[in-house]
Amino acid sequence: MVKFKAYLLLLLFLCKASATLATQQSPPKVVALAPHLVELIFEIGAGRQIIGVSQYSDFPEDAKDIPVVGDYQSLNIEKIVALQPDLIIVWQTGHPVKDVEKLKALGFQVAYSDPRSISDVPQELIKLGRLLGKQSLAETKAAELTTALDNIQQQYAHKKPVKVFYELWPDPLSTIGASSWPSSILALCGAYNVFDDITNNPYPQVNIEQVLARKVDLIIQPLSDNQSAKSGFQWQNWPDIKAVKHNQIIQPDADKLHRMTSRAVEQVAELCGQIDNVRLFYQS
């Protein structure tokens, strides 16, 4: 009986010690290889766990101090190996497959982020929360975003469509197809992407004659602090386009709108309001 009691006490001690070690375990160190990932990780309170980022990860301000280990063209494998992250999170379509596969072959744990539409952002938060031990806050933030998106959709669901040309890049002139991220945003606002009939390419190049033929009500020209062409396409040279004739051109913040984050949802609410003003302009 004495031996049994001693064994039981030892077992209880080992269980308690294991639980203590589990609670003291350090949170995973992560390399986040996309600006939207960095923003989302900071938002769920795990920013200090990031030890490496990709180029243009400039929000929030603290992200600028984290070492850059690659961009959309290539990853610096040597830098990443030297950092010894516990987890590498990559944008599914944002990096060369060969670089990601090399990291996996070296034994690193790799997770993927692949938001396709604005409605995917809440799920991205939840996924990151589970990976980084911040599930509770992530679920709270995700619920807030879902409510905000539902409210936007309800507000504009029955509005008269506004025909929009979305300028993704000025030279060569590029726009968005049906399966693109911005197209999901326009749908929330009750707007119609005039190149929505392009289903085989999310970001096609077009010419000015094609734009002229689409009878565009509004030109959306997102601009970024990081892009070289600050002014965008010179639409003033084409007054035959309806939107140009009536000066219906808006320039939202591309750094907010094109990143799959909570800031994008805030920017969408503002954009939908601007589109509604254009709708009222043509109805007056």
PDB file of C-alpha atoms in Angstrom:
ATOM      1  CA  MET A   1       0.000   0.000   0.000  1.00  0.00           C
ATOM      2  CA  VAL A   2       2.884   2.363   0.852  1.00  0.00           C
ATOM      3  CA  LYS A   3       4.473   1.668  -2.532  1.00  0.00           C
ATOM      4  CA  PHE A   4       1.135   2.289  -4.280  1.00  0.00           C
ATOM      5  CA  LYS A   5       0.694   5.644  -2.515  1.00  0.00           C
ATOM      6  CA  ALA A   6       4.241   6.644  -3.430  1.00  0.00           C
ATOM      7  CA  TYR A   7       3.580   5.696  -7.060  1.00  0.00           C
ATOM      8  CA  LEU A   8       0.343   7.689  -7.061  1.00  0.00           C
ATOM      9  CA  LEU A   9       2.096  10.757  -5.651  1.00  0.00           C
ATOM     10  CA  LEU A  10       4.827  10.444  -8.278  1.00  0.00           C
ATOM     11  CA  LEU A  11       2.239  10.143 -11.023  1.00  0.00           C
ATOM     12  CA  LEU A  12       0.402  13.219  -9.775  1.00  0.00           C
ATOM     13  CA  PHE A  13       3.659  15.151  -9.635  1.00  0.00           C
ATOM     14  CA  LEU A  14       4.588  14.189 -13.189  1.00  0.00           C
ATOM     15  CA  CYS A  15       1.142  15.172 -14.472  1.00  0.00           C
ATOM     16  CA  LYS A  16       1.378  18.545 -12.727  1.00  0.00           C
ATOM     17  CA  ALA A  17       4.892  19.085 -14.078  1.00  0.00           C
ATOM     18  CA  SER A  18       3.765  18.248 -17.615  1.00  0.00           C
ATOM     19  CA  ALA A  19       0.857  20.689 -17.351  1.00  0.00           C
ATOM     20  CA  THR A  20       3.200  23.398 -16.054  1.00  0.00           C
ATOM     21  CA  LEU A  21       5.607  22.859 -18.929  1.00  0.00           C
ATOM     22  CA  ALA A  22       2.729  23.019 -21.415  1.00  0.00           C
ATOM     23  CA  THR A  23       1.537  26.343 -20.041  1.00  0.00           C
ATOM     24  CA  GLN A  24       5.093  27.713 -20.044  1.00  0.00           C
ATOM     25  CA  GLN A  25       5.752  26.616 -23.610  1.00  0.00           C
ATOM     26  CA  SER A  26       6.851  29.556 -25.743  1.00  0.00           C
ATOM     27  CA  PRO A  27       4.421  30.735 -28.433  1.00  0.00           C
ATOM     28  CA  PRO A  28       5.491  29.707 -31.949  1.00  0.00           C
ATOM     29  CA  LYS A  29       7.922  31.981 -33.793  1.00  0.00           C
ATOM     30  CA  VAL A  30       6.522  32.679 -37.232  1.00  0.00           C
ATOM     31  CA  VAL A  31       7.688  33.944 -40.612  1.00  0.00           C
ATOM     32  CA  ALA A  32       4.699  35.617 -42.297  1.00  0.00           C
ATOM     33  CA  LEU A  33       5.215  35.907 -46.045  1.00  0.00           C
ATOM     34  CA  ALA A  34       2.569  38.399 -47.152  1.00  0.00           C
ATOM     35  CA  PRO A  35       1.611  41.906 -45.988  1.00  0.00           C
ATOM     36  CA  HIS A  36      -1.982  40.830 -45.287  1.00  0.00           C
ATOM     37  CA  LEU A  37      -0.747  38.022 -43.047  1.00  0.00           C
ATOM     38  CA  VAL A  38       1.379  40.418 -41.030  1.00  0.00           C
ATOM     39  CA  GLU A  39      -1.582  42.763 -40.499  1.00  0.00           C
ATOM     40  CA  LEU A  40      -3.911  39.962 -39.443  1.00  0.00           C
ATOM     41  CA  ILE A  41      -1.373  38.447 -37.045  1.00  0.00           C
ATOM     42  CA  PHE A  42      -0.843  41.802 -35.354  1.00  0.00           C
ATOM     43  CA  GLU A  43      -4.609  42.243 -35.146  1.00  0.00           C
ATOM     44  CA  ILE A  44      -5.054  39.049 -33.117  1.00  0.00           C
ATOM     45  CA  GLY A  45      -2.293  40.093 -30.713  1.00  0.00           C
ATOM     46  CA  ALA A  46       0.483  37.844 -32.040  1.00  0.00           C
ATOM     47  CA  GLY A  47       2.669  40.473 -33.721  1.00  0.00           C
ATOM     48  CA  ARG A  48       5.604  39.825 -31.392  1.00  0.00           C
ATOM     49  CA  GLN A  49       5.741  36.246 -32.632  1.00  0.00           C
ATOM     50  CA  ILE A  50       6.676  37.382 -36.154  1.00  0.00           C
ATOM     51  CA  ILE A  51      10.421  37.122 -36.818  1.00  0.00           C
ATOM     52  CA  GLY A  52      10.431  37.514 -40.608  1.00  0.00           C
ATOM     53  CA  VAL A  53       8.217  39.150 -43.245  1.00  0.00           C
ATOM     54  CA  SER A  54       7.987  39.733 -46.983  1.00  0.00           C
ATOM     55  CA  GLN A  55       8.505  43.021 -48.817  1.00  0.00           C
ATOM     56  CA  TYR A  56       5.867  45.779 -48.355  1.00  0.00           C
ATOM     57  CA  SER A  57       4.831  44.520 -44.900  1.00  0.00           C
ATOM     58  CA  ASP A  58       4.479  48.068 -43.617  1.00  0.00           C
ATOM     59  CA  PHE A  59       1.422  47.987 -41.358  1.00  0.00           C
ATOM     60  CA  PRO A  60       1.195  48.409 -38.443  1.00  0.00           C
ATOM     61  CA  GLU A  61       4.236  50.601 -37.814  1.00  0.00           C
ATOM     62  CA  ASP A  62       5.988  47.919 -35.736  1.00  0.00           C
ATOM     63  CA  ALA A  63       6.005  45.614 -38.771  1.00  0.00           C
ATOM     64  CA  LYS A  64       8.607  47.836 -40.427  1.00  0.00           C
ATOM     65  CA  ASP A  65      11.200  46.741 -37.868  1.00  0.00           C
ATOM     66  CA  ILE A  66      10.915  43.023 -38.691  1.00  0.00           C
ATOM     67  CA  PRO A  67      13.566  41.515 -41.024  1.00  0.00           C
ATOM     68  CA  VAL A  68      12.484  41.145 -44.669  1.00  0.00           C
ATOM     69  CA  VAL A  69      13.182  37.637 -45.992  1.00  0.00           C
ATOM     70  CA  GLY A  70      11.719  37.762 -49.502  1.00  0.00           C
ATOM     71  CA  ASP A  71       9.139  39.085 -51.928  1.00  0.00           C
ATOM     72  CA  TYR A  72       6.652  37.691 -54.436  1.00  0.00           C
ATOM     73  CA  GLN A  73       9.474  36.796 -56.847  1.00  0.00           C
ATOM     74  CA  SER A  74      11.757  34.870 -54.503  1.00  0.00           C
ATOM     75  CA  LEU A  75      12.384  33.934 -50.882  1.00  0.00           C
ATOM     76  CA  ASN A  76      15.742  34.234 -49.162  1.00  0.00           C
ATOM     77  CA  ILE A  77      16.048  30.639 -47.991  1.00  0.00           C
ATOM     78  CA  GLU A  78      19.313  31.276 -46.117  1.00  0.00           C
ATOM     79  CA  LYS A  79      17.785  34.103 -44.052  1.00  0.00           C
ATOM     80  CA  ILE A  80      14.729  32.045 -43.194  1.00  0.00           C
ATOM     81  CA  VAL A  81      16.849  29.056 -42.158  1.00  0.00           C
ATOM     82  CA  ALA A  82      18.994  31.312 -39.943  1.00  0.00           C
ATOM     83  CA  LEU A  83      15.872  32.590 -38.149  1.00  0.00           C
ATOM     84  CA  GLN A  84      14.736  29.026 -37.341  1.00  0.00           C
ATOM     85  CA  PRO A  85      10.985  29.736 -37.261  1.00  0.00           C
ATOM     86  CA  ASP A  86       8.552  27.261 -35.737  1.00  0.00           C
ATOM     87  CA  LEU A  87       6.045  28.035 -38.487  1.00  0.00           C
ATOM     88  CA  ILE A  88       6.139  29.633 -41.938  1.00  0.00           C
ATOM     89  CA  ILE A  89       2.862  31.016 -43.299  1.00  0.00           C
ATOM     90  CA  VAL A  90       2.776  31.702 -47.031  1.00  0.00           C
ATOM     91  CA  TRP A  91       0.266  33.218 -49.409  1.00  0.00           C
ATOM     92  CA  GLN A  92      -0.889  30.328 -51.600  1.00  0.00           C
ATOM     93  CA  THR A  93      -0.496  32.228 -54.889  1.00  0.00           C
ATOM     94  CA  GLY A  94       2.031  34.831 -53.764  1.00  0.00           C
ATOM     95  CA  HIS A  95       5.367  32.988 -53.838  1.00  0.00           C
ATOM     96  CA  PRO A  96       7.366  30.674 -56.111  1.00  0.00           C
ATOM     97  CA  VAL A  97       6.342  27.074 -55.473  1.00  0.00           C
ATOM     98  CA  LYS A  98       9.956  25.864 -55.685  1.00  0.00           C
ATOM     99  CA  ASP A  99      11.025  28.091 -52.774  1.00  0.00           C
ATOM    100  CA  VAL A 100       8.152  26.940 -50.581  1.00  0.00           C
ATOM    101  CA  GLU A 101       8.819  23.293 -51.425  1.00  0.00           C
ATOM    102  CA  LYS A 102      12.491  23.755 -50.521  1.00  0.00           C
ATOM    103  CA  LEU A 103      11.527  25.082 -47.091  1.00  0.00           C
ATOM    104  CA  LYS A 104       9.247  22.087 -46.565  1.00  0.00           C
ATOM    105  CA  ALA A 105      12.044  19.738 -47.639  1.00  0.00           C
ATOM    106  CA  LEU A 106      14.296  21.339 -45.017  1.00  0.00           C
ATOM    107  CA  GLY A 107      11.788  20.304 -42.371  1.00  0.00           C
ATOM    108  CA  PHE A 108       9.983  23.573 -41.707  1.00  0.00           C
ATOM    109  CA  GLN A 109       6.270  23.544 -40.916  1.00  0.00           C
ATOM    110  CA  VAL A 110       4.413  25.473 -43.630  1.00  0.00           C
ATOM    111  CA  ALA A 111       0.814  26.726 -43.509  1.00  0.00           C
ATOM    112  CA  TYR A 112      -1.064  28.428 -46.332  1.00  0.00           C
ATOM    113  CA  SER A 113      -3.276  31.489 -46.598  1.00  0.00           C
ATOM    114  CA  ASP A 114      -5.586  31.672 -49.607  1.00  0.00           C
ATOM    115  CA  PRO A 115      -8.417  34.237 -49.242  1.00  0.00           C
ATOM    116  CA  ARG A 116     -10.279  34.566 -52.533  1.00  0.00           C
ATOM    117  CA  SER A 117     -12.956  37.092 -51.587  1.00  0.00           C
ATOM    118  CA  ILE A 118     -13.636  39.738 -48.960  1.00  0.00           C
ATOM    119  CA  SER A 119     -15.937  37.298 -47.125  1.00  0.00           C
ATOM    120  CA  ASP A 120     -12.955  34.972 -46.518  1.00  0.00           C
ATOM    121  CA  VAL A 121     -11.191  37.424 -44.157  1.00  0.00           C
ATOM    122  CA  PRO A 122     -13.027  36.348 -40.973  1.00  0.00           C
ATOM    123  CA  GLN A 123     -12.061  32.714 -41.584  1.00  0.00           C
ATOM    124  CA  GLU A 124      -8.438  33.755 -42.148  1.00  0.00           C
ATOM    125  CA  LEU A 125      -8.436  35.392 -38.707  1.00  0.00           C
ATOM    126  CA  ILE A 126      -9.803  32.238 -37.090  1.00  0.00           C
ATOM    127  CA  LYS A 127      -7.253  30.047 -38.877  1.00  0.00           C
ATOM    128  CA  LEU A 128      -4.362  32.234 -37.741  1.00  0.00           C
ATOM    129  CA  GLY A 129      -5.738  32.337 -34.206  1.00  0.00           C
ATOM    130  CA  ARG A 130      -5.665  28.559 -34.019  1.00  0.00           C
ATOM    131  CA  LEU A 131      -2.142  28.373 -35.425  1.00  0.00           C
ATOM    132  CA  LEU A 132      -0.709  31.005 -33.100  1.00  0.00           C
ATOM    133  CA  GLY A 133      -2.568  30.366 -29.863  1.00  0.00           C
ATOM    134  CA  LYS A 134      -4.833  33.419 -30.133  1.00  0.00           C
ATOM    135  CA  GLN A 135      -8.118  31.696 -30.890  1.00  0.00           C
ATOM    136  CA  SER A 136     -10.372  33.636 -28.515  1.00  0.00           C
ATOM    137  CA  LEU A 137      -9.434  37.110 -29.764  1.00  0.00           C
ATOM    138  CA  ALA A 138      -9.396  35.895 -33.372  1.00  0.00           C
ATOM    139  CA  GLU A 139     -12.946  34.576 -33.090  1.00  0.00           C
ATOM    140  CA  THR A 140     -14.122  37.862 -31.558  1.00  0.00           C
ATOM    141  CA  LYS A 141     -12.539  39.883 -34.366  1.00  0.00           C
ATOM    142  CA  ALA A 142     -13.925  37.496 -36.990  1.00  0.00           C
ATOM    143  CA  ALA A 143     -17.459  37.849 -35.627  1.00  0.00           C
ATOM    144  CA  GLU A 144     -17.168  41.655 -35.757  1.00  0.00           C
ATOM    145  CA  LEU A 145     -16.011  41.539 -39.389  1.00  0.00           C
ATOM    146  CA  THR A 146     -18.774  39.130 -40.393  1.00  0.00           C
ATOM    147  CA  THR A 147     -21.370  41.471 -38.914  1.00  0.00           C
ATOM    148  CA  ALA A 148     -19.838  44.471 -40.701  1.00  0.00           C
ATOM    149  CA  LEU A 149     -19.842  42.648 -44.059  1.00  0.00           C
ATOM    150  CA  ASP A 150     -23.431  41.477 -43.574  1.00  0.00           C
ATOM    151  CA  ASN A 151     -24.518  45.047 -42.827  1.00  0.00           C
ATOM    152  CA  ILE A 152     -22.821  46.354 -45.981  1.00  0.00           C
ATOM    153  CA  GLN A 153     -24.413  43.663 -48.114  1.00  0.00           C
ATOM    154  CA  GLN A 154     -27.885  44.355 -46.741  1.00  0.00           C
ATOM    155  CA  GLN A 155     -27.487  48.103 -47.269  1.00  0.00           C
ATOM    156  CA  TYR A 156     -26.664  47.844 -50.983  1.00  0.00           C
ATOM    157  CA  ALA A 157     -28.234  44.538 -52.038  1.00  0.00           C
ATOM    158  CA  HIS A 158     -31.226  46.094 -53.795  1.00  0.00           C
ATOM    159  CA  LYS A 159     -29.625  49.224 -55.184  1.00  0.00           C
ATOM    160  CA  LYS A 160     -29.501  49.905 -58.916  1.00  0.00           C
ATOM    161  CA  PRO A 161     -26.186  48.551 -60.311  1.00  0.00           C
ATOM    162  CA  VAL A 162     -23.456  51.032 -61.236  1.00  0.00           C
ATOM    163  CA  LYS A 163     -21.287  49.955 -64.188  1.00  0.00           C
ATOM    164  CA  VAL A 164     -17.674  50.117 -63.022  1.00  0.00           C
ATOM    165  CA  PHE A 165     -14.317  49.918 -64.735  1.00  0.00           C
ATOM    166  CA  TYR A 166     -11.737  48.936 -62.130  1.00  0.00           C
ATOM    167  CA  GLU A 167      -8.233  50.063 -63.049  1.00  0.00           C
ATOM    168  CA  LEU A 168      -5.777  47.630 -61.535  1.00  0.00           C
ATOM    169  CA  TRP A 169      -2.715  49.025 -63.341  1.00  0.00           C
ATOM    170  CA  PRO A 170      -2.262  51.849 -65.877  1.00  0.00           C
ATOM    171  CA  ASP A 171       0.485  50.506 -68.186  1.00  0.00           C
ATOM    172  CA  PRO A 172      -0.338  48.058 -69.562  1.00  0.00           C
ATOM    173  CA  LEU A 173      -3.946  48.879 -68.775  1.00  0.00           C
ATOM    174  CA  SER A 174      -5.180  46.054 -66.552  1.00  0.00           C
ATOM    175  CA  THR A 175      -8.483  45.357 -64.844  1.00  0.00           C
ATOM    176  CA  ILE A 176     -10.319  42.632 -62.947  1.00  0.00           C
ATOM    177  CA  GLY A 177     -12.198  39.542 -64.107  1.00  0.00           C
ATOM    178  CA  ALA A 178     -15.052  37.673 -62.457  1.00  0.00           C
ATOM    179  CA  SER A 179     -12.883  35.619 -60.084  1.00  0.00           C
ATOM    180  CA  SER A 180     -10.777  38.471 -58.693  1.00  0.00           C
ATOM    181  CA  TRP A 181     -10.622  39.780 -55.123  1.00  0.00           C
ATOM    182  CA  PRO A 182     -11.907  43.313 -56.044  1.00  0.00           C
ATOM    183  CA  SER A 183     -14.838  41.833 -57.966  1.00  0.00           C
ATOM    184  CA  SER A 184     -16.193  40.406 -54.699  1.00  0.00           C
ATOM    185  CA  ILE A 185     -15.935  43.900 -53.227  1.00  0.00           C
ATOM    186  CA  LEU A 186     -17.913  45.493 -56.062  1.00  0.00           C
ATOM    187  CA  ALA A 187     -20.639  42.879 -55.636  1.00  0.00           C
ATOM    188  CA  LEU A 188     -21.044  43.922 -51.980  1.00  0.00           C
ATOM    189  CA  CYS A 189     -21.532  47.537 -53.070  1.00  0.00           C
ATOM    190  CA  GLY A 190     -24.193  46.706 -55.623  1.00  0.00           C
ATOM    191  CA  ALA A 191     -21.823  47.628 -58.452  1.00  0.00           C
ATOM    192  CA  TYR A 192     -21.225  45.767 -61.704  1.00  0.00           C
ATOM    193  CA  ASN A 193     -17.733  45.021 -63.006  1.00  0.00           C
ATOM    194  CA  VAL A 194     -17.949  45.695 -66.751  1.00  0.00           C
ATOM    195  CA  PHE A 195     -15.383  42.958 -67.422  1.00  0.00           C
ATOM    196  CA  ASP A 196     -17.175  40.403 -65.290  1.00  0.00           C
ATOM    197  CA  ASP A 197     -17.627  38.279 -68.421  1.00  0.00           C
ATOM    198  CA  ILE A 198     -13.904  37.428 -68.326  1.00  0.00           C
ATOM    199  CA  THR A 199     -13.884  34.199 -66.328  1.00  0.00           C
ATOM    200  CA  ASN A 200     -10.558  32.627 -67.318  1.00  0.00           C
ATOM    201  CA  ASN A 201      -8.257  35.386 -66.027  1.00  0.00           C
ATOM    202  CA  PRO A 202      -8.781  37.249 -62.738  1.00  0.00           C
ATOM    203  CA  TYR A 203      -6.549  40.185 -63.809  1.00  0.00           C
ATOM    204  CA  PRO A 204      -6.708  40.665 -67.598  1.00  0.00           C
ATOM    205  CA  GLN A 205      -5.077  43.332 -69.731  1.00  0.00           C
ATOM    206  CA  VAL A 206      -7.503  45.363 -71.864  1.00  0.00           C
ATOM    207  CA  ASN A 207      -7.323  48.179 -74.380  1.00  0.00           C
ATOM    208  CA  ILE A 208      -9.043  51.541 -74.374  1.00  0.00           C
ATOM    209  CA  GLU A 209     -11.406  50.531 -77.215  1.00  0.00           C
ATOM    210  CA  GLN A 210     -12.786  47.730 -75.031  1.00  0.00           C
ATOM    211  CA  VAL A 211     -13.403  50.189 -72.218  1.00  0.00           C
ATOM    212  CA  LEU A 212     -15.163  52.617 -74.557  1.00  0.00           C
ATOM    213  CA  ALA A 213     -17.517  49.863 -75.670  1.00  0.00           C
ATOM    214  CA  ARG A 214     -18.649  49.048 -72.117  1.00  0.00           C
ATOM    215  CA  LYS A 215     -20.400  52.392 -71.352  1.00  0.00           C
ATOM    216  CA  VAL A 216     -18.778  52.853 -67.960  1.00  0.00           C
ATOM    217  CA  ASP A 217     -20.576  54.890 -65.237  1.00  0.00           C
ATOM    218  CA  LEU A 218     -17.625  54.996 -62.850  1.00  0.00           C
ATOM    219  CA  ILE A 219     -13.869  54.453 -62.982  1.00  0.00           C
ATOM    220  CA  ILE A 220     -12.261  53.155 -59.800  1.00  0.00           C
ATOM    221  CA  GLN A 221      -8.553  53.889 -59.767  1.00  0.00           C
ATOM    222  CA  PRO A 222      -6.970  52.529 -56.547  1.00  0.00           C
ATOM    223  CA  LEU A 223      -3.543  54.011 -55.846  1.00  0.00           C
ATOM    224  CA  SER A 224      -0.802  52.776 -53.526  1.00  0.00           C
ATOM    225  CA  ASP A 225       2.109  54.523 -51.836  1.00  0.00           C
ATOM    226  CA  ASN A 226       4.242  51.610 -53.051  1.00  0.00           C
ATOM    227  CA  GLN A 227       3.453  51.865 -56.764  1.00  0.00           C
ATOM    228  CA  SER A 228       5.617  53.766 -59.212  1.00  0.00           C
ATOM    229  CA  ALA A 229       2.720  55.106 -61.319  1.00  0.00           C
ATOM    230  CA  LYS A 230       1.209  57.452 -58.742  1.00  0.00           C
ATOM    231  CA  SER A 231      -1.290  59.150 -61.020  1.00  0.00           C
ATOM    232  CA  GLY A 232      -2.714  56.109 -62.813  1.00  0.00           C
ATOM    233  CA  PHE A 233      -4.086  56.061 -66.367  1.00  0.00           C
ATOM    234  CA  GLN A 234      -4.727  59.484 -67.926  1.00  0.00           C
ATOM    235  CA  TRP A 235      -8.479  59.193 -68.432  1.00  0.00           C
ATOM    236  CA  GLN A 236      -8.893  62.880 -69.209  1.00  0.00           C
ATOM    237  CA  ASN A 237      -7.656  62.094 -72.722  1.00  0.00           C
ATOM    238  CA  TRP A 238     -10.802  60.016 -73.324  1.00  0.00           C
ATOM    239  CA  PRO A 239     -13.833  62.305 -72.749  1.00  0.00           C
ATOM    240  CA  ASP A 240     -16.094  60.006 -74.798  1.00  0.00           C
ATOM    241  CA  ILE A 241     -16.178  57.605 -71.875  1.00  0.00           C
ATOM    242  CA  LYS A 242     -19.295  58.343 -69.823  1.00  0.00           C
ATOM    243  CA  ALA A 243     -17.481  58.294 -66.471  1.00  0.00           C
ATOM    244  CA  VAL A 244     -14.792  60.678 -67.751  1.00  0.00           C
ATOM    245  CA  LYS A 245     -17.336  63.032 -69.301  1.00  0.00           C
ATOM    246  CA  HIS A 246     -19.104  63.369 -65.934  1.00  0.00           C
ATOM    247  CA  ASN A 247     -15.902  63.302 -63.859  1.00  0.00           C
ATOM    248  CA  GLN A 248     -16.913  60.135 -62.043  1.00  0.00           C
ATOM    249  CA  ILE A 249     -13.465  58.807 -61.105  1.00  0.00           C
ATOM    250  CA  ILE A 250     -12.557  57.820 -57.548  1.00  0.00           C
ATOM    251  CA  GLN A 251      -9.172  56.826 -56.099  1.00  0.00           C
ATOM    252  CA  PRO A 252      -9.419  54.612 -53.001  1.00  0.00           C
ATOM    253  CA  ASP A 253      -6.398  53.524 -50.986  1.00  0.00           C
ATOM    254  CA  ALA A 254      -5.033  50.392 -52.671  1.00  0.00           C
ATOM    255  CA  ASP A 255      -2.891  49.488 -49.655  1.00  0.00           C
ATOM    256  CA  LYS A 256      -6.086  49.022 -47.663  1.00  0.00           C
ATOM    257  CA  LEU A 257      -8.412  47.774 -50.377  1.00  0.00           C
ATOM    258  CA  HIS A 258      -6.136  45.141 -51.901  1.00  0.00           C
ATOM    259  CA  ARG A 259      -4.926  43.532 -48.679  1.00  0.00           C
ATOM    260  CA  MET A 260      -7.114  40.780 -47.257  1.00  0.00           C
ATOM    261  CA  THR A 261      -7.483  42.390 -43.828  1.00  0.00           C
ATOM    262  CA  SER A 262      -9.884  44.194 -41.526  1.00  0.00           C
ATOM    263  CA  ARG A 263      -8.721  47.501 -43.007  1.00  0.00           C
ATOM    264  CA  ALA A 264     -10.065  46.280 -46.350  1.00  0.00           C
ATOM    265  CA  VAL A 265     -13.507  45.885 -44.796  1.00  0.00           C
ATOM    266  CA  GLU A 266     -13.333  49.458 -43.470  1.00  0.00           C
ATOM    267  CA  GLN A 267     -12.251  50.691 -46.915  1.00  0.00           C
ATOM    268  CA  VAL A 268     -15.078  48.745 -48.573  1.00  0.00           C
ATOM    269  CA  ALA A 269     -17.652  50.536 -46.422  1.00  0.00           C
ATOM    270  CA  GLU A 270     -16.207  53.864 -47.569  1.00  0.00           C
ATOM    271  CA  LEU A 271     -16.016  52.728 -51.204  1.00  0.00           C
ATOM    272  CA  CYS A 272     -19.634  51.571 -51.210  1.00  0.00           C
ATOM    273  CA  GLY A 273     -20.659  55.013 -49.977  1.00  0.00           C
ATOM    274  CA  GLN A 274     -18.740  56.647 -52.826  1.00  0.00           C
ATOM    275  CA  ILE A 275     -20.344  54.310 -55.357  1.00  0.00           C
ATOM    276  CA  ASP A 276     -23.750  55.183 -53.923  1.00  0.00           C
ATOM    277  CA  ASN A 277     -23.007  58.879 -54.486  1.00  0.00           C
ATOM    278  CA  VAL A 278     -22.307  58.083 -58.146  1.00  0.00           C
ATOM    279  CA  ARG A 279     -25.571  56.159 -58.301  1.00  0.00           C
ATOM    280  CA  LEU A 280     -27.436  59.198 -56.963  1.00  0.00           C
ATOM    281  CA  PHE A 281     -25.607  61.490 -59.420  1.00  0.00           C
ATOM    282  CA  TYR A 282     -27.017  59.597 -62.407  1.00  0.00           C
ATOM    283  CA  GLN A 283     -30.468  59.335 -60.860  1.00  0.00           C
ATOM    284  CA  SER A 284     -30.754  63.077 -60.230  1.00  0.00           C
TER     285      SER A 284
END
